Amino acid sequence: MSNSTPYQTILVTGGAGFIGSNFIHYWLKKYPQTKLINLDALTYAGNLENLKDVAHQSSYQFVKGNILDRELVDQIMSGVDAVVHFAAESHVDRSILEPAIFLETNVIGTQVLLAAALKHRVKRFHHISTDEVFGSLELWSKEQFHNHTPYDPRSPYSASKAASDHLARAYGETFGLPFVITNCSNNYGEYQFPEKLFSLAITNLIEGKNIPVYGDGKNIRDWLYVQDHCSAIDVVLHQGSDGETYLVGGLTEDVSNLEIVKMIIKLMGESEDKIEFVKDRLGHDRRYSVDWSTLNKKHGWKPSVTLEEGLAKTISWYRVNRQWWQPLKEKSQDFFKLNYQQKD
Ligand code: NAD
Ligand code: TYD
């Protein structure tokens, strides 16, 4: 893809989180002429450390604020060409412990942004969503999620993301807001808060701890390296059609959680004794698998790294960035106790 973009000012929400901060790095490197405004409330998952190397750039502006703040959002939206909306509560386990904030941020927060984007006539509202809205596929089946797979969310997290997707479509259909949606599979990579499977497994091994595997470990996710998610967003922002949904995934073969954990253990030179089976997550979705052939065939997008390559990069990053993740783990002890106690 070329290094020119029609967008002069982009509002990124949730840019201090995992994918948002990777996206800001990606974008400012490729399109330094764009002005990027990052609106982030800095919840437990938001961290300005992720962006300290771009903070000084004149094309980048950080605004600490909540997407639920209608007045602030209205002010910021003025002069914005495109919105890339990442801000959300994103962790399924937290949504099981405390669902309400998922509805506030993910549903109402999205509506606040949609309304302001409509009022200020943004050229494109890119809603970042998840494959989890489609529910759970059977283990061992060859079925995949497609653009027209009916919604069947099963966790408070995925239900709130499903509602936000419906709202984006409603603003398109009813009011003519130019929107696109990407439903992406599980991401892994640099700057992921150390509470998700990859980041928790890698950091636990560095700390000499076990890796908790839920249930029988046979659950399947369609893993994608975060930089490849960023390049897919780039493609859709520039080439996607208004009102369309694009599915983004990373793998072509099923890989179970247990296999992932064993790969991490092998790459880190550790022992499989570190695997600790714990009680299963409530309502644990069995299998996700994404058909990302439209992005591939129509737009030439594909992941740039294999799972092994992405994992090796990720492990190296967590090894040298202990000062980034250690304090986050320490601050999250209450959550870890609650989440894993419940599973003992
Ligand atoms: P994250 O939890 O790492 O980051 C979320 C960011 O949003 C944080 O910086 C947080 O401070 C900010 N935020 C939360 N509530 C806010 C509010 N009310 N106002 C302003 N900012 C707020 O999440 P992530 O993993 O980077 O996910 C980003 C988006 O991508 C989410 O919409 C998520 O649903 C979607 N997604 C994530 C994955 C994944 O594997 N992580 C996969 C597919 C889609
Ligand atoms: P996670 O990274 O939380 O993403 P999601 O729930 O959005 O898919 O979990 C990925 C898979 O790993 C999921 O099947 C749950 C499982 N898992 C574990 O087995 N142990 C853990 O400690 C965590 C956090 C997740």
Short mmCIF file of C-alpha atoms and ligand atoms in Angstrom, two decimals:
data_model
loop_
_atom_site.label_atom_id
_atom_site.label_comp_id
_atom_site.label_asym_id
_atom_site.label_seq_id
_atom_site.Cartn_x
_atom_site.Cartn_y
_atom_site.Cartn_z
CA MET A 1 0.00 0.00 0.00
CA SER A 2 1.14 3.55 -0.69
CA ASN A 3 2.25 5.90 2.07
CA SER A 4 -0.33 8.56 1.31
CA THR A 5 -3.69 8.82 3.02
CA PRO A 6 -6.74 11.02 2.41
CA TYR A 7 -7.22 11.41 6.18
CA GLN A 8 -5.72 14.55 7.69
CA THR A 9 -7.01 14.18 11.24
CA ILE A 10 -7.86 10.86 12.83
CA LEU A 11 -9.41 10.37 16.25
CA VAL A 12 -8.19 7.14 17.83
CA THR A 13 -10.10 6.07 20.93
CA GLY A 14 -8.43 3.75 23.44
CA GLY A 15 -5.03 4.45 21.91
CA ALA A 16 -3.21 3.84 25.21
CA GLY A 17 -4.31 0.20 25.28
CA PHE A 18 -2.78 -2.84 23.63
CA ILE A 19 -4.01 -2.69 20.03
CA GLY A 20 -4.58 1.08 20.01
CA SER A 21 -0.98 1.85 20.97
CA ASN A 22 0.37 -0.60 18.39
CA PHE A 23 -1.89 1.07 15.83
CA ILE A 24 -0.60 4.56 16.73
CA HIS A 25 3.01 3.40 16.32
CA TYR A 26 2.14 1.75 13.03
CA TRP A 27 0.25 4.76 11.69
CA LEU A 28 2.69 7.51 12.69
CA LYS A 29 5.54 5.58 11.13
CA LYS A 30 3.70 5.05 7.86
CA TYR A 31 1.68 8.27 7.61
CA PRO A 32 3.62 10.90 9.62
CA GLN A 33 1.68 13.69 7.91
CA THR A 34 -1.60 12.70 9.63
CA LYS A 35 -2.65 14.41 12.85
CA LEU A 36 -3.61 11.71 15.37
CA ILE A 37 -5.69 12.52 18.43
CA ASN A 38 -5.72 9.78 21.06
CA LEU A 39 -8.70 9.92 23.43
CA ASP A 40 -8.22 7.53 26.32
CA ALA A 41 -9.56 7.41 29.88
CA LEU A 42 -6.46 5.53 31.11
CA THR A 43 -8.35 2.73 32.85
CA TYR A 44 -6.30 -0.12 34.34
CA ALA A 45 -5.60 -1.21 30.72
CA GLY A 46 -4.47 2.18 29.40
CA ASN A 47 -0.82 3.07 29.78
CA LEU A 48 1.00 6.10 28.43
CA GLU A 49 4.28 4.17 28.75
CA ASN A 50 3.16 2.40 25.56
CA LEU A 51 3.42 5.70 23.69
CA LYS A 52 6.34 7.48 25.30
CA ASP A 53 8.44 7.31 22.12
CA VAL A 54 5.78 9.16 20.06
CA ALA A 55 4.49 11.53 22.77
CA HIS A 56 6.76 14.39 21.64
CA GLN A 57 5.71 14.24 17.95
CA SER A 58 3.83 17.33 16.78
CA SER A 59 1.42 15.18 14.75
CA TYR A 60 0.32 13.31 17.89
CA GLN A 61 -1.99 14.66 20.62
CA PHE A 62 -3.14 12.85 23.75
CA VAL A 63 -6.41 13.77 25.45
CA LYS A 64 -7.20 12.09 28.76
CA GLY A 65 -10.95 11.64 28.77
CA ASN A 66 -13.84 9.24 28.78
CA ILE A 67 -15.81 8.32 25.65
CA LEU A 68 -18.91 8.61 27.84
CA ASP A 69 -18.27 12.37 28.21
CA ARG A 70 -20.58 13.73 25.48
CA GLU A 71 -19.38 17.32 25.76
CA LEU A 72 -15.72 16.41 25.50
CA VAL A 73 -16.32 13.98 22.63
CA ASP A 74 -18.33 16.61 20.77
CA GLN A 75 -15.51 19.14 21.17
CA ILE A 76 -12.79 16.74 20.04
CA MET A 77 -14.77 15.48 17.03
CA SER A 78 -14.76 18.88 15.36
CA GLY A 79 -12.37 18.79 12.38
CA VAL A 80 -11.88 15.00 12.54
CA ASP A 81 -11.96 13.10 9.18
CA ALA A 82 -11.95 9.56 10.51
CA VAL A 83 -12.49 7.77 13.81
CA VAL A 84 -10.79 4.48 14.67
CA HIS A 85 -12.68 3.28 17.72
CA PHE A 86 -10.74 0.86 19.93
CA ALA A 87 -11.77 2.08 23.40
CA ALA A 88 -13.50 -0.72 25.27
CA GLU A 89 -13.44 -2.97 28.26
CA SER A 90 -11.81 -5.96 26.60
CA HIS A 91 -11.28 -8.86 29.00
CA VAL A 92 -13.86 -11.68 29.08
CA ASP A 93 -12.89 -12.79 32.61
CA ARG A 94 -13.41 -9.27 33.95
CA SER A 95 -16.79 -9.13 32.19
CA ILE A 96 -17.84 -12.23 34.11
CA LEU A 97 -16.85 -10.64 37.42
CA GLU A 98 -18.19 -7.13 36.66
CA PRO A 99 -20.48 -6.86 33.59
CA ALA A 100 -21.96 -3.38 34.10
CA ILE A 101 -18.95 -1.33 33.02
CA PHE A 102 -18.81 -3.33 29.77
CA LEU A 103 -22.26 -2.06 28.88
CA GLU A 104 -21.43 1.51 29.86
CA THR A 105 -18.16 1.78 27.94
CA ASN A 106 -18.73 -0.58 25.04
CA VAL A 107 -22.38 0.20 24.30
CA ILE A 108 -23.15 3.71 25.54
CA GLY A 109 -19.61 4.93 24.85
CA THR A 110 -19.89 3.77 21.25
CA GLN A 111 -23.24 5.54 20.85
CA VAL A 112 -21.71 8.79 22.16
CA LEU A 113 -18.98 8.55 19.53
CA LEU A 114 -21.37 7.62 16.72
CA ALA A 115 -23.62 10.58 17.49
CA ALA A 116 -20.72 13.04 17.55
CA ALA A 117 -19.22 11.56 14.37
CA LEU A 118 -22.56 12.00 12.60
CA LYS A 119 -22.94 15.58 13.81
CA HIS A 120 -19.44 16.52 12.66
CA ARG A 121 -19.76 14.64 9.35
CA VAL A 122 -16.68 12.44 9.71
CA LYS A 123 -15.78 10.68 6.46
CA ARG A 124 -15.31 7.28 8.06
CA PHE A 125 -16.15 5.70 11.41
CA HIS A 126 -14.11 2.52 11.80
CA HIS A 127 -15.55 0.39 14.56
CA ILE A 128 -13.08 -2.16 15.91
CA SER A 129 -14.87 -5.32 16.95
CA THR A 130 -14.28 -8.95 17.70
CA ASP A 131 -15.06 -12.37 16.25
CA GLU A 132 -16.51 -13.27 19.67
CA VAL A 133 -19.85 -11.65 18.66
CA PHE A 134 -20.53 -14.73 16.50
CA GLY A 135 -20.53 -17.13 19.44
CA SER A 136 -18.90 -20.52 19.66
CA LEU A 137 -18.17 -23.14 16.98
CA GLU A 138 -18.06 -26.89 17.55
CA LEU A 139 -14.69 -28.43 18.34
CA TRP A 140 -13.34 -30.52 15.42
CA SER A 141 -15.79 -28.93 12.96
CA LYS A 142 -14.51 -27.16 9.83
CA GLU A 143 -17.04 -24.36 10.26
CA GLN A 144 -15.82 -20.77 10.18
CA PHE A 145 -17.24 -17.33 10.96
CA HIS A 146 -18.25 -15.42 7.80
CA ASN A 147 -19.55 -11.88 7.23
CA HIS A 148 -23.12 -13.11 7.44
CA THR A 149 -22.80 -15.50 10.37
CA PRO A 150 -25.68 -14.66 12.76
CA TYR A 151 -24.70 -12.96 15.98
CA ASP A 152 -24.71 -15.26 19.03
CA PRO A 153 -22.65 -13.59 21.79
CA ARG A 154 -22.34 -15.62 24.96
CA SER A 155 -20.29 -13.55 27.43
CA PRO A 156 -21.05 -10.08 28.81
CA TYR A 157 -18.01 -8.86 26.85
CA SER A 158 -19.12 -10.28 23.52
CA ALA A 159 -22.74 -9.24 24.15
CA SER A 160 -21.62 -5.65 24.70
CA LYS A 161 -19.45 -5.71 21.57
CA ALA A 162 -22.35 -7.19 19.58
CA ALA A 163 -24.59 -4.34 20.77
CA SER A 164 -21.97 -1.81 19.70
CA ASP A 165 -21.75 -3.39 16.22
CA HIS A 166 -25.55 -3.17 15.90
CA LEU A 167 -25.42 0.50 16.90
CA ALA A 168 -22.77 1.28 14.27
CA ARG A 169 -24.99 -0.37 11.61
CA ALA A 170 -28.05 1.47 12.96
CA TYR A 171 -26.26 4.82 12.59
CA GLY A 172 -25.33 3.84 9.04
CA GLU A 173 -28.79 2.65 8.02
CA THR A 174 -30.86 5.26 9.84
CA PHE A 175 -28.72 8.36 9.60
CA GLY A 176 -26.29 7.56 6.76
CA LEU A 177 -23.12 7.58 8.87
CA PRO A 178 -20.24 6.23 6.74
CA PHE A 179 -18.97 3.35 8.86
CA VAL A 180 -16.99 0.13 8.52
CA ILE A 181 -16.66 -2.68 11.04
CA THR A 182 -13.79 -5.10 11.43
CA ASN A 183 -14.42 -8.23 13.49
CA CYS A 184 -11.00 -9.53 14.41
CA SER A 185 -9.85 -12.68 16.17
CA ASN A 186 -7.63 -12.83 19.28
CA ASN A 187 -4.52 -10.65 19.06
CA TYR A 188 -1.17 -11.20 20.75
CA GLY A 189 2.04 -9.18 20.76
CA GLU A 190 3.86 -6.26 22.37
CA TYR A 191 2.10 -4.09 25.01
CA GLN A 192 -0.65 -6.62 25.76
CA PHE A 193 -1.80 -6.24 29.35
CA PRO A 194 -0.45 -9.30 31.25
CA GLU A 195 -3.87 -10.83 31.91
CA LYS A 196 -4.61 -12.48 28.54
CA LEU A 197 -3.42 -15.99 27.64
CA PHE A 198 -0.17 -15.13 25.77
CA SER A 199 0.99 -12.23 27.92
CA LEU A 200 0.10 -14.05 31.15
CA ALA A 201 1.76 -17.31 30.09
CA ILE A 202 5.00 -15.63 28.98
CA THR A 203 5.29 -13.37 32.02
CA ASN A 204 4.38 -16.18 34.43
CA LEU A 205 7.19 -18.31 33.01
CA ILE A 206 9.66 -15.42 33.35
CA GLU A 207 8.55 -15.11 36.99
CA GLY A 208 8.99 -18.87 37.53
CA LYS A 209 5.23 -19.40 37.95
CA ASN A 210 2.85 -21.93 36.41
CA ILE A 211 0.56 -21.25 33.45
CA PRO A 212 -3.14 -21.64 34.33
CA VAL A 213 -4.99 -23.49 31.57
CA TYR A 214 -8.77 -23.37 31.80
CA GLY A 215 -10.73 -26.63 31.60
CA ASP A 216 -9.24 -29.26 29.30
CA GLY A 217 -7.18 -26.75 27.26
CA LYS A 218 -8.88 -27.83 24.03
CA ASN A 219 -10.48 -24.43 23.36
CA ILE A 220 -9.44 -22.87 20.08
CA ARG A 221 -8.79 -19.25 19.13
CA ASP A 222 -7.69 -17.84 15.76
CA TRP A 223 -4.51 -15.99 16.84
CA LEU A 224 -3.27 -12.89 15.02
CA TYR A 225 -0.07 -10.90 15.62
CA VAL A 226 -1.12 -7.36 16.61
CA GLN A 227 0.91 -5.59 13.90
CA ASP A 228 -0.98 -7.64 11.33
CA HIS A 229 -4.27 -6.45 12.81
CA CYS A 230 -2.96 -2.88 12.36
CA SER A 231 -2.17 -3.49 8.69
CA ALA A 232 -5.67 -4.95 8.18
CA ILE A 233 -7.22 -1.82 9.71
CA ASP A 234 -5.06 0.28 7.36
CA VAL A 235 -6.37 -1.69 4.36
CA VAL A 236 -10.01 -1.41 5.43
CA LEU A 237 -9.76 2.29 6.30
CA HIS A 238 -8.44 3.02 2.81
CA GLN A 239 -10.08 0.40 0.61
CA GLY A 240 -13.16 -0.77 2.52
CA SER A 241 -16.65 0.20 1.39
CA ASP A 242 -19.07 2.16 3.54
CA GLY A 243 -21.45 -0.04 5.51
CA GLU A 244 -19.32 -3.18 5.08
CA THR A 245 -18.07 -5.66 7.63
CA TYR A 246 -14.63 -7.25 7.27
CA LEU A 247 -13.47 -10.32 9.14
CA VAL A 248 -9.83 -10.44 10.22
CA GLY A 249 -8.09 -13.60 11.42
CA GLY A 250 -4.61 -15.03 11.62
CA LEU A 251 -4.52 -18.80 11.17
CA THR A 252 -5.56 -21.38 8.62
CA GLU A 253 -5.38 -24.38 10.98
CA ASP A 254 -6.89 -24.87 14.42
CA VAL A 255 -4.47 -24.53 17.35
CA SER A 256 -5.72 -25.31 20.87
CA ASN A 257 -4.85 -23.35 23.99
CA LEU A 258 -2.84 -26.33 25.24
CA GLU A 259 -0.84 -26.43 22.00
CA ILE A 260 -0.20 -22.68 22.27
CA VAL A 261 1.01 -23.03 25.84
CA LYS A 262 3.29 -25.90 24.85
CA MET A 263 4.74 -23.80 22.01
CA ILE A 264 5.45 -20.96 24.44
CA ILE A 265 7.07 -23.37 26.90
CA LYS A 266 9.27 -24.86 24.17
CA LEU A 267 10.34 -21.49 22.75
CA MET A 268 11.21 -20.30 26.26
CA GLY A 269 13.17 -23.46 27.10
CA GLU A 270 10.87 -24.33 30.02
CA SER A 271 9.24 -27.56 31.19
CA GLU A 272 5.67 -28.75 30.58
CA ASP A 273 5.43 -29.24 34.36
CA LYS A 274 4.56 -25.53 34.34
CA ILE A 275 1.13 -26.30 32.91
CA GLU A 276 -1.54 -26.12 35.59
CA PHE A 277 -5.09 -27.09 34.66
CA VAL A 278 -7.58 -24.92 36.56
CA LYS A 279 -11.37 -24.80 36.75
CA ASP A 280 -12.96 -23.71 33.49
CA ARG A 281 -14.20 -20.19 32.71
CA LEU A 282 -17.99 -19.83 32.99
CA GLY A 283 -19.65 -20.10 29.56
CA HIS A 284 -16.23 -20.68 27.95
CA ASP A 285 -16.57 -20.47 24.13
CA ARG A 286 -15.12 -23.64 22.60
CA ARG A 287 -13.83 -22.63 19.21
CA TYR A 288 -13.37 -19.55 17.04
CA SER A 289 -12.24 -19.71 13.43
CA VAL A 290 -12.40 -16.79 11.03
CA ASP A 291 -12.78 -16.81 7.26
CA TRP A 292 -10.59 -13.84 6.30
CA SER A 293 -10.55 -14.70 2.58
CA THR A 294 -12.37 -11.49 1.51
CA LEU A 295 -9.58 -9.30 2.85
CA ASN A 296 -7.06 -11.62 1.26
CA LYS A 297 -8.64 -12.11 -2.17
CA LYS A 298 -10.12 -8.65 -2.71
CA HIS A 299 -7.53 -6.53 -0.92
CA GLY A 300 -4.37 -8.65 -0.90
CA TRP A 301 -4.06 -8.55 2.91
CA LYS A 302 -2.48 -11.43 4.78
CA PRO A 303 -0.60 -11.84 8.05
CA SER A 304 3.10 -11.00 7.69
CA VAL A 305 4.30 -13.54 10.25
CA THR A 306 3.56 -17.14 11.18
CA LEU A 307 2.38 -17.98 14.69
CA GLU A 308 5.89 -19.23 15.57
CA GLU A 309 7.53 -16.02 14.29
CA GLY A 310 5.01 -13.78 16.04
CA LEU A 311 5.40 -15.74 19.26
CA ALA A 312 9.20 -15.50 19.13
CA LYS A 313 9.00 -11.70 18.67
CA THR A 314 6.49 -11.42 21.51
CA ILE A 315 8.55 -13.54 23.90
CA SER A 316 11.70 -11.46 23.18
CA TRP A 317 9.76 -8.26 23.85
CA TYR A 318 8.41 -9.46 27.22
CA ARG A 319 11.86 -10.69 28.20
CA VAL A 320 13.44 -7.24 27.74
CA ASN A 321 10.48 -5.19 28.96
CA ARG A 322 9.95 -6.59 32.45
CA GLN A 323 9.88 -3.05 33.84
CA TRP A 324 6.76 -2.49 31.68
CA TRP A 325 4.71 -5.50 32.76
CA GLN A 326 5.84 -6.26 36.32
CA PRO A 327 4.14 -3.22 37.93
CA LEU A 328 0.95 -3.94 35.96
CA LYS A 329 0.83 -7.47 37.35
CA GLU A 330 1.48 -6.22 40.85
CA LYS A 331 -1.37 -3.72 40.58
CA SER A 332 -3.72 -6.44 39.30
CA GLN A 333 -3.28 -8.83 42.23
CA ASP A 334 -6.87 -8.33 43.42
CA PHE A 335 -8.23 -9.29 40.01
CA PHE A 336 -5.93 -12.32 39.74
CA LYS A 337 -6.94 -13.54 43.20
CA LEU A 338 -10.64 -13.19 42.43
CA ASN A 339 -10.42 -14.72 38.96
CA TYR A 340 -8.19 -17.68 39.74
CA GLN A 341 -9.56 -18.33 43.24
CA GLN A 342 -12.97 -18.79 41.70
CA LYS A 343 -11.39 -21.38 39.42
CA ASP A 344 -9.51 -23.37 42.13
P1 NAD B 1 -7.26 -2.89 25.98
O1 NAD B 1 -8.11 -3.31 27.13
O2 NAD B 1 -5.81 -3.24 25.99
O3 NAD B 1 -7.33 -1.30 25.81
C1 NAD B 1 -8.52 -0.59 25.90
C2 NAD B 1 -8.18 0.89 25.97
O4 NAD B 1 -9.41 1.63 26.02
C3 NAD B 1 -7.37 1.28 27.22
O5 NAD B 1 -6.34 2.17 26.86
C4 NAD B 1 -8.40 1.98 28.10
O6 NAD B 1 -7.82 2.97 28.95
C5 NAD B 1 -9.32 2.60 27.06
N1 NAD B 1 -10.67 2.82 27.59
C6 NAD B 1 -11.44 1.93 28.26
N2 NAD B 1 -12.60 2.51 28.62
C7 NAD B 1 -12.57 3.78 28.14
C8 NAD B 1 -13.48 4.87 28.17
N3 NAD B 1 -14.67 4.75 28.77
N4 NAD B 1 -13.12 6.02 27.56
C9 NAD B 1 -11.92 6.15 26.95
N5 NAD B 1 -11.01 5.15 26.91
C10 NAD B 1 -11.34 3.99 27.50
O7 NAD B 1 -7.99 -3.45 24.71
P2 NAD B 1 -7.38 -4.03 23.34
O8 NAD B 1 -7.06 -5.45 23.55
O9 NAD B 1 -6.36 -3.10 22.85
O10 NAD B 1 -8.68 -3.97 22.42
C11 NAD B 1 -8.97 -2.80 21.67
C12 NAD B 1 -10.24 -3.02 20.87
O11 NAD B 1 -10.08 -4.14 20.01
C13 NAD B 1 -11.47 -3.32 21.73
O12 NAD B 1 -12.57 -2.66 21.17
C14 NAD B 1 -11.63 -4.84 21.62
O13 NAD B 1 -12.98 -5.21 21.77
C15 NAD B 1 -11.13 -5.07 20.22
N6 NAD B 1 -10.55 -6.39 19.96
C16 NAD B 1 -9.56 -6.88 20.78
C17 NAD B 1 -8.99 -8.12 20.50
C18 NAD B 1 -7.87 -8.68 21.35
O14 NAD B 1 -7.47 -9.82 21.16
N7 NAD B 1 -7.31 -7.91 22.28
C19 NAD B 1 -9.44 -8.86 19.40
C20 NAD B 1 -10.45 -8.32 18.58
C21 NAD B 1 -10.98 -7.09 18.87
P1 TYD B 2 -8.04 -14.62 26.52
O1 TYD B 2 -6.63 -14.27 26.19
O2 TYD B 2 -8.61 -14.15 27.83
O3 TYD B 2 -8.95 -14.15 25.30
P2 TYD B 2 -10.53 -14.46 24.98
O4 TYD B 2 -11.18 -14.96 26.21
O5 TYD B 2 -11.01 -13.11 24.57
O6 TYD B 2 -10.53 -15.46 23.86
O7 TYD B 2 -8.18 -16.19 26.50
C1 TYD B 2 -7.80 -16.92 25.35
C2 TYD B 2 -8.08 -18.39 25.63
O8 TYD B 2 -7.19 -18.84 26.67
C3 TYD B 2 -9.48 -18.64 26.12
O9 TYD B 2 -9.92 -19.89 25.60
C4 TYD B 2 -9.34 -18.72 27.63
C5 TYD B 2 -7.95 -19.33 27.80
N1 TYD B 2 -7.19 -18.92 29.01
C6 TYD B 2 -6.62 -19.88 29.82
O10 TYD B 2 -6.71 -21.11 29.55
N2 TYD B 2 -5.92 -19.47 30.93
C7 TYD B 2 -5.80 -18.15 31.26
O11 TYD B 2 -5.18 -17.84 32.32
C8 TYD B 2 -6.40 -17.18 30.41
C9 TYD B 2 -6.29 -15.71 30.75
C10 TYD B 2 -7.09 -17.60 29.29
#
